[in-house]
Tab-separated table of C-alpha atoms in Angstrom:
chain	number	residue	atom	x	y	z
A	11	MET	CA	-35.575	-47.430	-2.296
A	12	LYS	CA	-35.891	-51.306	-3.425
A	13	GLU	CA	-35.679	-54.507	-1.547
A	14	LEU	CA	-32.418	-55.490	-0.710
A	15	MET	CA	-31.913	-58.664	-2.649
A	16	GLU	CA	-33.862	-56.664	-6.012
A	17	LEU	CA	-30.518	-54.041	-5.946
A	18	VAL	CA	-27.950	-56.737	-5.081
A	19	LYS	CA	-29.832	-58.092	-8.662
A	20	ASP	CA	-29.349	-54.340	-10.237
A	21	LEU	CA	-25.456	-54.438	-9.626
A	22	SER	CA	-24.629	-57.848	-10.589
A	23	PHE	CA	-22.762	-57.329	-13.621
A	24	VAL	CA	-19.210	-56.461	-14.193
A	25	ARG	CA	-17.858	-53.302	-13.819
A	26	VAL	CA	-14.049	-53.215	-13.224
A	27	GLY	CA	-12.639	-49.903	-12.186
A	28	GLY	CA	-12.533	-47.281	-14.573
A	29	SER	CA	-14.975	-48.616	-17.102
A	30	SER	CA	-17.850	-47.465	-18.553
A	31	GLN	CA	-19.708	-50.173	-16.667
A	32	GLU	CA	-18.321	-49.502	-13.162
A	33	GLU	CA	-19.894	-45.617	-14.177
A	34	LYS	CA	-23.140	-47.695	-14.329
A	35	ALA	CA	-22.771	-49.147	-11.111
A	36	ALA	CA	-22.001	-45.356	-10.068
A	37	GLU	CA	-24.926	-43.717	-11.452
A	38	LEU	CA	-27.151	-46.684	-9.514
A	39	VAL	CA	-25.665	-46.402	-6.084
A	40	LEU	CA	-25.876	-42.381	-6.091
A	41	GLY	CA	-29.588	-42.645	-7.630
A	42	GLU	CA	-30.519	-44.920	-4.415
A	43	VAL	CA	-28.476	-42.246	-2.157
A	44	ASN	CA	-30.723	-39.131	-3.261
A	45	ARG	CA	-33.687	-41.782	-3.256
A	46	ALA	CA	-33.106	-42.729	0.029
A	47	ALA	CA	-32.323	-38.968	1.371
A	48	GLN	CA	-35.380	-37.790	-0.558
A	49	GLU	CA	-37.683	-40.515	1.329
A	50	ALA	CA	-36.548	-39.079	4.633
A	51	GLY	CA	-37.349	-35.896	4.005
A	52	ARG	CA	-33.379	-34.757	4.068
A	53	GLU	CA	-33.053	-31.750	1.425
A	54	ASP	CA	-29.625	-31.421	3.119
A	55	ILE	CA	-28.362	-34.738	1.973
A	56	ARG	CA	-27.260	-35.240	-1.226
A	57	GLY	CA	-24.890	-38.019	-2.709
A	58	ALA	CA	-21.652	-37.107	-4.167
A	59	TYR	CA	-18.887	-38.094	-6.673
A	60	GLU	CA	-15.510	-37.540	-6.200
A	61	THR	CA	-13.352	-38.428	-9.227
A	62	PHE	CA	-9.845	-39.951	-8.992
A	63	ARG	CA	-7.407	-41.930	-12.011
A	64	ILE	CA	-6.364	-45.033	-11.698
A	65	PRO	CA	-3.128	-46.861	-13.055
A	66	TYR	CA	-4.409	-49.438	-16.227
A	67	ALA	CA	-3.785	-50.704	-19.832
A	68	GLU	CA	-5.861	-50.947	-23.191
A	69	VAL	CA	-4.401	-54.395	-24.417
A	70	GLY	CA	-4.056	-54.951	-27.883
A	71	LYS	CA	-2.939	-58.716	-28.630
A	72	CYS	CA	-2.420	-61.326	-25.679
A	73	SER	CA	-1.249	-64.782	-26.763
A	74	VAL	CA	0.785	-67.594	-25.380
A	75	GLN	CA	1.276	-70.489	-28.023
A	76	ALA	CA	3.205	-73.564	-27.744
A	77	ALA	CA	3.918	-77.031	-29.803
A	78	GLY	CA	1.760	-75.408	-32.877
A	79	ARG	CA	-0.957	-75.444	-29.457
A	80	GLU	CA	-3.102	-71.890	-28.251
A	81	ILE	CA	-2.725	-71.703	-24.514
A	82	SER	CA	-5.508	-69.331	-23.011
A	83	CYS	CA	-4.230	-66.762	-21.538
A	84	ALA	CA	-4.611	-63.190	-19.225
A	85	PRO	CA	-1.925	-60.239	-19.287
A	86	PHE	CA	-0.793	-58.725	-16.494
A	87	LEU	CA	-1.292	-54.869	-17.248
A	88	ARG	CA	1.409	-52.609	-17.197
A	89	SER	CA	3.744	-55.306	-17.512
A	90	GLY	CA	5.437	-54.425	-20.815
A	91	SER	CA	4.550	-56.023	-24.447
A	92	ILE	CA	6.293	-58.938	-25.871
A	93	ASP	CA	6.863	-60.465	-29.193
A	94	ARG	CA	9.578	-63.366	-28.949
A	95	GLU	CA	9.953	-66.754	-28.833
A	96	CYS	CA	11.200	-67.917	-25.442
A	97	GLY	CA	12.920	-71.151	-23.746
A	98	LEU	CA	10.641	-72.178	-21.292
A	99	VAL	CA	12.042	-72.651	-17.360
A	100	TYR	CA	9.769	-74.082	-14.429
A	101	LEU	CA	10.806	-73.271	-10.700
A	102	ASP	CA	9.187	-75.354	-8.097
A	103	GLU	CA	8.527	-72.406	-5.061
A	104	ALA	CA	10.940	-69.640	-7.321
A	105	SER	CA	13.287	-69.759	-4.050
A	106	GLU	CA	16.750	-68.315	-4.016
A	107	ILE	CA	17.656	-72.279	-4.426
A	108	ASP	CA	15.686	-72.426	-7.683
A	109	PHE	CA	16.886	-69.284	-8.944
A	110	ALA	CA	20.514	-69.881	-8.186
A	111	GLY	CA	19.967	-73.355	-10.049
A	112	ALA	CA	18.185	-71.644	-13.027
A	113	GLY	CA	21.385	-69.527	-13.761
A	114	ASP	CA	20.969	-66.776	-16.888
A	115	LEU	CA	17.578	-66.657	-17.473
A	116	GLU	CA	17.929	-64.140	-20.155
A	117	GLY	CA	15.996	-64.716	-23.080
A	118	LYS	CA	13.392	-67.327	-21.255
A	119	VAL	CA	9.953	-67.210	-20.049
A	120	VAL	CA	9.734	-68.454	-16.392
A	121	LEU	CA	6.540	-70.299	-15.001
A	122	LEU	CA	5.564	-69.685	-11.167
A	123	ASN	CA	3.100	-72.011	-9.547
A	124	LYS	CA	2.719	-68.065	-8.334
A	125	LEU	CA	3.468	-64.596	-7.996
A	126	THR	CA	2.790	-63.193	-4.384
A	127	ASP	CA	6.168	-62.456	-3.254
A	128	GLU	CA	8.154	-59.327	-3.971
A	129	ASP	CA	11.704	-61.167	-4.141
A	130	VAL	CA	10.564	-63.550	-6.372
A	131	TYR	CA	9.702	-60.834	-9.117
A	132	LYS	CA	13.006	-59.291	-8.134
A	133	ARG	CA	14.919	-62.556	-8.614
A	134	LEU	CA	13.329	-62.715	-12.353
A	135	VAL	CA	14.503	-58.756	-13.251
A	136	GLU	CA	17.830	-59.609	-11.866
A	137	HIS	CA	18.161	-63.016	-13.846
A	138	LYS	CA	17.084	-60.939	-16.770
A	139	ALA	CA	13.961	-63.190	-17.537
A	140	ALA	CA	12.229	-62.247	-20.734
A	141	ALA	CA	8.743	-63.163	-19.320
A	142	PHE	CA	7.012	-64.855	-16.836
A	143	LEU	CA	3.711	-67.289	-16.681
A	144	VAL	CA	1.598	-67.999	-13.400
A	145	MET	CA	-0.467	-70.582	-13.150
A	146	GLN	CA	-4.521	-70.462	-11.569
A	147	GLY	CA	-6.980	-72.747	-10.892
A	148	LYS	CA	-6.695	-76.653	-10.555
A	149	TYR	CA	-5.759	-78.901	-12.840
A	150	TYR	CA	-9.169	-80.428	-13.945
A	151	PHE	CA	-10.973	-76.847	-14.460
A	152	THR	CA	-11.195	-75.417	-17.978
A	153	ALA	CA	-9.753	-72.426	-18.760
A	154	GLU	CA	-13.160	-70.773	-18.099
A	155	GLU	CA	-13.746	-72.239	-15.100
A	156	ALA	CA	-10.060	-70.909	-13.981
A	157	SER	CA	-11.515	-67.576	-14.352
A	158	MET	CA	-8.060	-65.697	-15.648
A	159	TYR	CA	-8.716	-62.684	-16.285
A	160	PRO	CA	-6.291	-59.552	-17.235
A	161	ARG	CA	-5.157	-57.728	-13.235
A	162	ARG	CA	-2.448	-54.845	-12.679
A	163	LEU	CA	1.378	-55.860	-12.123
A	164	ARG	CA	1.248	-53.921	-8.637
A	165	GLU	CA	3.949	-50.904	-7.931
A	166	HIS	CA	5.931	-52.539	-5.027
A	167	PHE	CA	6.761	-55.274	-8.201
A	168	THR	CA	7.218	-52.640	-11.141
A	169	ARG	CA	9.393	-50.370	-8.954
A	170	ASN	CA	12.418	-53.405	-9.105
A	171	GLY	CA	11.769	-53.062	-13.134
A	172	VAL	CA	8.717	-54.331	-15.933
A	173	ILE	CA	8.988	-57.773	-17.212
A	174	PRO	CA	5.832	-58.827	-19.531
A	175	GLY	CA	3.472	-61.615	-17.602
A	176	PHE	CA	0.754	-63.668	-18.673
A	177	VAL	CA	-1.791	-65.959	-16.433
A	178	ILE	CA	-2.585	-69.466	-17.804
A	179	SER	CA	-4.957	-72.431	-16.759
A	180	ALA	CA	-2.873	-74.761	-14.413
A	181	ALA	CA	-4.717	-77.140	-16.695
A	182	ASP	CA	-2.957	-75.738	-19.443
A	183	ALA	CA	0.673	-75.804	-17.207
A	184	LEU	CA	0.530	-79.088	-16.527
A	185	TRP	CA	0.526	-79.980	-20.308
A	186	LEU	CA	3.616	-77.761	-20.506
A	187	ILE	CA	5.744	-79.518	-18.236
A	188	ARG	CA	4.439	-83.076	-19.489
A	189	GLU	CA	5.273	-82.492	-22.849
A	190	GLU	CA	8.583	-81.042	-22.058
A	191	ALA	CA	7.777	-78.078	-23.956
A	192	GLU	CA	11.011	-76.297	-24.534
A	193	LYS	CA	9.596	-73.190	-26.642
A	194	VAL	CA	6.898	-70.876	-25.818
A	195	HIS	CA	5.841	-68.137	-28.304
A	196	LEU	CA	4.625	-65.076	-26.279
A	197	LEU	CA	2.651	-62.043	-28.020
A	198	LEU	CA	1.460	-58.983	-25.510
A	199	GLU	CA	0.924	-55.404	-27.187
A	200	GLN	CA	-0.813	-52.937	-24.654
A	201	GLU	CA	-0.527	-49.162	-23.964
A	202	ASP	CA	-0.498	-47.652	-20.551
A	203	THR	CA	-3.439	-45.515	-19.353
A	204	GLU	CA	-5.137	-43.657	-16.306
A	205	PRO	CA	-8.950	-44.119	-16.766
A	206	GLU	CA	-11.214	-42.108	-14.424
A	207	SER	CA	-12.844	-43.821	-11.100
A	208	ARG	CA	-15.360	-42.226	-8.705
A	209	ASN	CA	-16.562	-42.389	-5.027
A	210	ILE	CA	-19.920	-41.890	-4.219
A	211	THR	CA	-20.121	-39.932	-0.868
A	212	ALA	CA	-22.424	-38.794	1.320
A	213	VAL	CA	-22.305	-37.429	4.394
A	214	ILE	CA	-25.425	-37.327	7.404
A	215	GLU	CA	-24.027	-34.612	10.037
A	216	GLY	CA	-24.579	-35.017	13.513
A	217	THR	CA	-26.729	-34.027	16.297
A	218	ASP	CA	-24.842	-32.272	18.348
A	219	LEU	CA	-21.349	-34.627	18.614
A	220	LYS	CA	-20.838	-33.303	15.098
A	221	GLU	CA	-17.005	-32.127	14.775
A	222	GLU	CA	-16.615	-36.270	15.660
A	223	SER	CA	-16.978	-37.890	12.983
A	224	ILE	CA	-17.474	-42.183	12.060
A	225	VAL	CA	-16.765	-43.359	8.420
A	226	LEU	CA	-18.629	-45.962	6.865
A	227	THR	CA	-17.025	-47.979	3.703
A	228	ALA	CA	-17.837	-50.107	1.009
A	229	HIS	CA	-16.539	-50.538	-2.418
A	230	TYR	CA	-18.846	-51.355	-5.498
A	231	ASP	CA	-16.514	-52.337	-8.324
A	232	SER	CA	-16.053	-55.783	-9.181
A	233	VAL	CA	-13.265	-57.895	-10.870
A	234	PRO	CA	-13.865	-58.839	-14.649
A	235	VAL	CA	-15.436	-62.745	-14.299
A	236	GLY	CA	-18.739	-63.633	-11.890
A	237	THR	CA	-21.088	-60.549	-11.340
A	238	GLY	CA	-19.553	-59.422	-8.234
A	239	SER	CA	-23.256	-60.304	-6.411
A	240	TRP	CA	-21.548	-61.417	-3.129
A	241	ASP	CA	-18.071	-59.536	-3.591
A	242	ASN	CA	-19.060	-56.840	-3.008
A	243	ALA	CA	-23.023	-55.757	-4.653
A	244	THR	CA	-23.994	-56.940	-1.338
A	245	GLY	CA	-22.009	-54.763	0.943
A	246	THR	CA	-22.673	-51.783	-1.487
A	247	VAL	CA	-26.434	-52.523	-0.668
A	248	ALA	CA	-25.588	-52.791	2.982
A	249	LEU	CA	-24.210	-49.400	3.161
A	250	LEU	CA	-27.343	-48.423	1.376
A	251	ALA	CA	-29.633	-49.660	3.915
A	252	ILE	CA	-27.289	-48.508	6.909
A	253	PHE	CA	-27.791	-44.827	4.997
A	254	ARG	CA	-31.472	-44.997	4.532
A	255	HIS	CA	-31.928	-45.581	8.377
A	256	PHE	CA	-28.978	-42.823	9.688
A	257	ALA	CA	-30.923	-40.771	7.133
A	258	GLU	CA	-34.022	-40.816	9.065
A	259	LYS	CA	-32.752	-41.402	12.953
A	260	PRO	CA	-29.533	-39.036	12.579
A	261	ALA	CA	-26.665	-40.165	15.249
A	262	ARG	CA	-25.117	-37.844	17.493
A	263	ARG	CA	-21.795	-37.971	15.445
A	264	THR	CA	-21.007	-37.237	11.776
A	265	LEU	CA	-21.505	-39.972	9.676
A	266	ARG	CA	-19.531	-40.148	6.443
A	267	PHE	CA	-20.391	-42.311	4.149
A	268	VAL	CA	-18.190	-43.408	1.152
A	269	TRP	CA	-19.062	-46.260	-1.872
A	270	CYS	CA	-15.650	-46.980	-2.864
A	271	GLY	CA	-14.536	-47.409	-6.868
A	272	SER	CA	-11.687	-49.517	-7.781
A	273	GLU	CA	-10.744	-51.348	-4.757
A	274	GLU	CA	-9.995	-54.882	-6.832
A	275	GLN	CA	-7.281	-52.439	-8.467
A	276	GLY	CA	-5.705	-52.137	-5.098
A	277	LEU	CA	-7.930	-49.930	-2.710
A	278	MET	CA	-7.427	-46.956	-5.343
A	279	GLY	CA	-11.005	-45.563	-3.782
A	280	SER	CA	-10.532	-45.751	0.244
A	281	LYS	CA	-6.875	-44.516	-1.278
A	282	ALA	CA	-8.242	-41.320	-2.946
A	283	TYR	CA	-10.120	-40.147	-0.442
A	284	VAL	CA	-8.000	-40.508	2.311
A	285	GLU	CA	-5.566	-38.698	0.285
A	286	GLN	CA	-8.431	-36.255	-1.306
A	287	HIS	CA	-9.710	-35.353	2.397
A	288	LYS	CA	-6.398	-35.254	4.602
A	289	GLU	CA	-8.056	-32.333	6.844
A	290	LEU	CA	-10.872	-34.711	7.978
A	291	LEU	CA	-8.622	-37.593	9.385
A	292	ASP	CA	-8.051	-35.726	12.736
A	293	LYS	CA	-11.655	-35.646	13.290
A	294	ILE	CA	-12.563	-39.171	12.130
A	295	VAL	CA	-12.845	-41.156	15.011
A	296	PHE	CA	-14.047	-45.103	13.498
A	297	CYS	CA	-14.519	-47.043	10.281
A	298	PHE	CA	-17.064	-49.728	9.995
A	299	ASN	CA	-16.429	-51.401	6.348
A	300	PHE	CA	-18.543	-53.864	4.696
A	301	ASP	CA	-17.331	-56.244	2.155
A	302	MET	CA	-19.541	-59.070	1.645
A	303	CYS	CA	-22.467	-60.487	3.351
A	304	GLY	CA	-25.310	-62.022	3.107
A	305	THR	CA	-24.913	-65.356	2.345
A	306	VAL	CA	-27.362	-67.678	3.586
A	307	LEU	CA	-25.157	-70.648	4.573
A	308	GLY	CA	-21.904	-69.409	6.116
A	309	ALA	CA	-20.925	-67.536	9.862
A	310	ASN	CA	-20.384	-63.799	10.294
A	311	LYS	CA	-17.262	-62.596	10.633
A	312	ILE	CA	-15.672	-59.138	12.231
A	313	ILE	CA	-11.985	-57.870	11.018
A	314	VAL	CA	-11.042	-55.559	14.080
A	315	THR	CA	-8.116	-53.023	13.173
A	316	GLY	CA	-7.171	-51.328	16.360
A	317	GLU	CA	-6.092	-51.286	20.018
A	318	LYS	CA	-6.569	-54.466	21.623
A	319	GLU	CA	-9.537	-52.583	23.741
A	320	LEU	CA	-11.588	-52.489	20.142
A	321	GLN	CA	-11.264	-56.327	19.882
A	322	THR	CA	-12.850	-56.653	23.920
A	323	PHE	CA	-15.363	-54.102	22.698
A	324	ALA	CA	-16.472	-56.022	19.613
A	325	GLU	CA	-16.187	-59.224	21.659
A	326	GLN	CA	-18.195	-58.140	24.580
A	327	TYR	CA	-21.059	-56.247	22.182
A	328	CYS	CA	-21.728	-59.699	20.379
A	329	LYS	CA	-22.480	-61.176	23.354
A	330	LEU	CA	-24.638	-58.420	24.697
A	331	THR	CA	-26.752	-58.628	21.700
A	332	GLY	CA	-26.295	-62.024	20.697
A	333	TYR	CA	-24.762	-61.824	17.658
A	334	SER	CA	-22.492	-65.094	16.578
A	335	ALA	CA	-19.422	-63.875	14.896
A	336	GLU	CA	-15.646	-65.330	13.938
A	337	PHE	CA	-13.355	-62.564	15.054
A	338	GLY	CA	-9.921	-61.754	12.817
A	339	VAL	CA	-7.091	-59.631	13.825
A	340	GLY	CA	-5.166	-57.705	12.360
A	341	VAL	CA	-5.565	-56.062	8.407
A	342	HIS	CA	-8.571	-56.370	6.518
A	343	SER	CA	-7.703	-56.125	2.615
A	344	SER	CA	-10.564	-53.740	2.401
A	345	ASP	CA	-11.429	-50.127	2.167
A	346	SER	CA	-10.400	-50.125	5.629
A	347	ALA	CA	-6.985	-50.073	5.673
A	348	PRO	CA	-5.611	-46.473	4.383
A	349	PHE	CA	-7.845	-45.169	6.843
A	350	CYS	CA	-6.412	-48.014	9.761
A	351	ASP	CA	-3.001	-46.894	8.223
A	352	ASN	CA	-4.023	-43.089	9.872
A	353	GLY	CA	-4.795	-44.664	13.103
A	354	ILE	CA	-8.393	-44.822	12.696
A	355	PRO	CA	-9.528	-48.360	14.615
A	356	ALA	CA	-11.729	-49.982	12.168
A	357	LEU	CA	-14.422	-53.455	12.411
A	358	GLY	CA	-14.699	-55.148	9.134
A	359	LEU	CA	-18.343	-56.387	9.280
A	360	SER	CA	-18.692	-59.327	6.880
A	361	ARG	CA	-20.110	-63.055	6.311
A	362	GLU	CA	-17.691	-65.411	4.920
A	363	THR	CA	-19.015	-68.849	3.362
A	364	VAL	CA	-16.744	-71.969	2.189
A	365	THR	CA	-19.602	-72.756	-0.394
A	366	ALA	CA	-19.273	-69.273	-2.513
A	367	SER	CA	-15.990	-68.410	-4.309
A	368	ILE	CA	-15.015	-64.603	-4.844
A	369	HIS	CA	-12.874	-63.758	-7.852
A	370	THR	CA	-14.320	-66.522	-10.015
A	371	ILE	CA	-16.783	-67.045	-12.830
A	372	HIS	CA	-19.285	-68.457	-9.733
A	373	ASP	CA	-19.641	-65.260	-7.610
A	374	LEU	CA	-23.225	-65.590	-8.567
A	375	MET	CA	-26.844	-64.592	-6.642
A	376	PRO	CA	-27.919	-67.506	-5.551
A	377	THR	CA	-25.710	-68.383	-2.515
A	378	LEU	CA	-27.506	-65.229	-1.041
A	379	SER	CA	-30.638	-64.070	0.703
A	380	GLU	CA	-32.758	-60.984	2.015
A	381	LYS	CA	-33.261	-62.257	5.260
A	382	ALA	CA	-29.047	-63.043	5.504
A	383	ILE	CA	-28.529	-59.501	4.460
A	384	CYS	CA	-31.014	-58.550	6.603
A	385	ARG	CA	-29.663	-59.712	9.751
A	386	ASN	CA	-26.505	-58.127	8.969
A	387	VAL	CA	-27.619	-54.634	8.598
A	388	ALA	CA	-29.767	-54.964	11.373
A	389	PHE	CA	-26.427	-55.732	13.344
A	390	ALA	CA	-24.488	-53.510	11.654
A	391	VAL	CA	-27.334	-50.494	12.260
A	392	ARG	CA	-27.412	-51.419	16.137
A	393	ILE	CA	-23.787	-51.225	16.661
A	394	ILE	CA	-23.081	-48.274	15.060
A	395	GLY	CA	-25.815	-46.248	16.438
A	396	ASP	CA	-24.775	-46.859	19.554
A	397	VAL	CA	-21.074	-45.564	18.744
A	398	ALA	CA	-22.281	-42.953	16.979
A	399	ASN	CA	-24.399	-42.036	20.097
A	400	ALA	CA	-22.040	-42.661	22.921
A	401	ALA	CA	-21.085	-40.279	25.317
A	402	VAL	CA	-17.475	-41.010	24.978
A	403	VAL	CA	-16.515	-43.087	21.805
A	404	PRO	CA	-15.556	-46.660	23.520
A	405	VAL	CA	-12.007	-47.197	21.961
A	406	LYS	CA	-9.094	-44.112	21.535
A	407	LYS	CA	-7.498	-43.944	18.176
A	408	GLY	CA	-3.785	-45.516	17.331
A	409	MET	CA	-3.324	-48.660	16.105
A	410	PRO	CA	-0.597	-50.994	18.331
A	411	GLU	CA	3.293	-51.510	17.296
A	412	GLU	CA	2.077	-54.633	16.016
A	413	THR	CA	-0.778	-53.434	13.616
A	414	LYS	CA	1.683	-50.753	12.452
A	415	LYS	CA	4.256	-53.386	11.272
A	416	GLU	CA	1.707	-55.223	9.632
A	417	LEU	CA	0.651	-51.777	7.420
A	418	ASP	CA	3.777	-51.295	6.424
A	419	LYS	CA	4.262	-54.893	4.879
A	420	TYR	CA	0.687	-54.554	3.689
A	421	PHE	CA	1.205	-51.519	1.614
A	422	HIS	CA	4.962	-52.617	1.047
A	423	ARG	CA	6.462	-50.100	2.803
A	424	ASP	CA	8.948	-52.654	4.545
A	425	LYS	CA	10.640	-53.358	1.385
A	426	GLU	CA	11.586	-49.296	0.648
A	427	GLU	CA	12.506	-49.134	3.919
A	428	ASP	CA	15.226	-52.134	3.407
A	429	LYS	CA	16.068	-50.403	0.422
A	430	ASP	CA	17.010	-47.118	2.121
A	431	LYS	CA	18.781	-48.938	5.091
A	432	ASP	CA	21.209	-50.453	2.075
A	433	LYS	CA	21.835	-47.032	0.699
A	434	ASP	CA	22.771	-46.148	4.026
A	435	LYS	CA	25.465	-48.799	4.359
A	436	ASP	CA	26.534	-47.433	0.746
A	437	LYS	CA	27.195	-44.182	2.010
């Protein structure tokens, strides 16, 4: 295998889930997996593709115009199409009170500070808004610096109905309100598609406790801006280095490696793996996930998803090995989540920094170093090896009730349960 930073550099290009560039990245990862297995003399290990379809859209036209000015924008994919002039309404926090004051929004486009709450979107539908605009970045950012890009309107929104949506920069949003723009012309033409994405998988069979297995995950796709060097070329490469180690020195338990596609589209790769391998879930006793590492500046972080004993184990392990790390407890918004949703305890190993930004044009190489990645990999190899070789896995499967509720909320099942309760009341 190449040096780690050289591999990060090779992977540092836009590789959106379902695109030909993601496929190119998958070919690179698969090639390194098979090369590492060959160098270890393991003819029994081969990497493989596991394909799946993702919801996406092809955009024909997308524009926002106001007062004779063309406003830079990006579409919400799968939000429908529109070609009309709309009255403009700005709702501060888009609260229930704001909507009540706005009244009927039919034929109007609503400008929002953000759109993260399903209840806000539901109010847009109920008030018959024609479309919505979401601002991004700071007022002093150019359109490029605001890092706007097409993103899919997720299913937990569209189950309430479909309304065309656009992202614009905070600078343009500020201009619209300062100029008291009354009308905005919106144009969005798109067609729903289902392109193919893929996971890359490889299995290193255990020596004597092979019936039990540990899954190790990292996503190799990126968002459409920046080069995705930190998020998540680093995690991809770290997992390749870990694979190389255990190909040469197999553990007692089976190790299942998954380089996940389309994580940025909503954990599509890890969800697909769980769906395609239901028969394995009872045998998977642990998950390690790698999402961003190797920054020169910053702090190591470990996200714990599982019973209290998992947190205790991880904290004590760091003390024993002298590994400094910040701890977070709860659902990790990454590829470990679908496994945790099936009762599999997980540790998310990463390295964070305030000096760089993900999902922006600034996710580039300069913040990273070979030494930093190697330190993260060395710790990962050690803790994975100790868990995989333990006489008994140090933590039990299952999730505490509080985490189960958090998982329900994370996967947007809490709103479904509320709807079911309302239906039962109606009956």
